[in-house]
């Protein structure tokens, strides 16, 4: 197969693979379930970035917390601002130790209000006296006095249920932390914000002792971008914060955005969830495939002739061809005589300056008939305007003189 055909075939395969990778990447990135985390960093249907941006447009300061729960007191500290700490349906359940650290921080007088949403926050909800259970059936529409009637009501699949046992004991990590125990505080007031089929879906708890208010939301779909945009959940969630808080802190550590980790791991994670990252992986795959196709030899192995150095005779012929094409016959005759002078000088002959003087001296030193005739020929062909025949005569005369004069 010819090289040009191989190049065209390789370019065609590369173009086909690029189009295929682009199509697959676009289809993959359009998937609504690409990232299921309710993170305020994500703008997809399942993310919660819309809630954070809505609060910022209302003039509320939004902060994202990316450290462990035990560092809450050090990172947030005390402040005179009205604040709320929000945990939005983390993908993994909180451990007993993380739950105790979270609730311990929010039991102080200057601690921010606590807002928990979704089954991922079931562990701290259980320590507050509530558990999450199915609402009955596939889903149920939500209603409540604080829900706007101008937009469709959101639907939920789970609801809250008060529990009688207010003490929870966890001994799963007794070797590391011992037995972890939490007791639900007493609440002076319980306001039901949302209901579904007569069961509470969102409640606001006011502590009987000194401490922040707590809001529990059973279904995490109420805080995601899809429900915030299409249903009345958007106005309800913004109403929980508007006019009540100056700063809202969203927990992103439980969403997988902790401050620890390597740059390589963060880059790999970004490439898995970003369309630009997917495009980079696809281009890399296309490049490797193109490299593999380019390394395959098509057809039989080619045989190449080994180059050899030109002989002196070939150089002379090439020079003669160039001089003949340029009408440089006089130059060729001069080069022949110059070569003869160089050879005779090596043999011990006298080499005065000037070609004409050298020929006159040469004519006096030559005694044989052959040499005399050759010198006369050289004197004739040194006249300007010689033809190709003059070059031939000069070459023969030079060889005759060399035969006569060489030692």
Coordinates of N, CA and C in Angstrom, one line a residue, residues 10-11 13-22 278-296:
X10 N -5.6 6.5 7.4 CA -5.4 6.9 8.8 C -6.3 8.1 9.2
X11 N -6.2 9.2 8.3 CA -7.0 10.4 8.6 C -8.5 10.1 8.6
X13 N -10.0 7.2 9.4 CA -10.3 6.4 10.6 C -10.3 7.4 11.8
X14 N -9.3 8.3 11.9 CA -9.3 9.3 13.0 C -10.5 10.2 13.0
X15 N -10.9 10.6 11.9 CA -12.1 11.5 11.8 C -13.4 10.7 12.3
X16 N -13.5 9.4 11.8 CA -14.6 8.6 12.3 C -14.6 8.4 13.8
X17 N -13.5 8.1 14.3 CA -13.4 7.8 15.8 C -13.7 9.1 16.6
X18 N -13.2 10.3 16.1 CA -13.5 11.5 16.7 C -15.0 11.8 16.8
X19 N -15.7 11.7 15.6 CA -17.1 11.9 15.6 C -17.9 10.9 16.5
X20 N -17.5 9.7 16.5 CA -18.1 8.7 17.4 C -17.9 9.0 18.9
X21 N -16.7 9.4 19.2 CA -16.4 9.7 20.6 C -17.2 11.0 21.1
X22 N -17.3 12.0 20.2 CA -18.0 13.2 20.5 C -19.5 12.9 20.7
X278 N -14.7 14.6 30.1 CA -15.0 13.5 29.2 C -14.4 13.7 27.8
X279 N -14.5 15.0 27.4 CA -13.9 15.3 26.0 C -12.4 15.0 26.0
X280 N -11.7 15.3 27.1 CA -10.3 15.1 27.2 C -10.0 13.6 27.2
X281 N -10.8 12.8 27.9 CA -10.6 11.3 27.9 C -10.8 10.7 26.5
X282 N -11.9 11.2 25.8 CA -12.2 10.7 24.5 C -11.1 11.1 23.5
X283 N -10.6 12.3 23.6 CA -9.5 12.7 22.7 C -8.2 11.8 22.9
X284 N -8.0 11.5 24.2 CA -6.8 10.6 24.5 C -7.0 9.2 23.9
X285 N -8.3 8.7 24.1 CA -8.6 7.4 23.5 C -8.4 7.4 22.0
X286 N -8.9 8.5 21.3 CA -8.8 8.6 19.9 C -7.3 8.6 19.5
X287 N -6.5 9.4 20.2 CA -5.1 9.5 19.9 C -4.4 8.1 20.0
X288 N -4.7 7.3 21.1 CA -4.1 6.0 21.2 C -4.5 5.1 20.1
X289 N -5.8 5.2 19.7 CA -6.3 4.3 18.6 C -5.6 4.7 17.3
X290 N -5.5 6.0 17.1 CA -4.8 6.5 15.8 C -3.3 6.0 15.8
X291 N -2.7 6.1 17.0 CA -1.3 5.6 17.1 C -1.2 4.1 16.8
X292 N -2.2 3.4 17.3 CA -2.2 1.9 17.1 C -2.4 1.6 15.6
X293 N -3.3 2.3 14.9 CA -3.5 2.1 13.5 C -2.3 2.5 12.7
X294 N -1.6 3.6 13.1 CA -0.5 4.1 12.4 C 0.7 3.1 12.5
X295 N 0.7 2.3 13.6 CA 1.9 1.4 13.8 C 1.7 0.1 13.0
X296 N 0.6 -0.1 12.4 CA 0.4 -1.4 11.6 C 0.9 -1.2 10.2

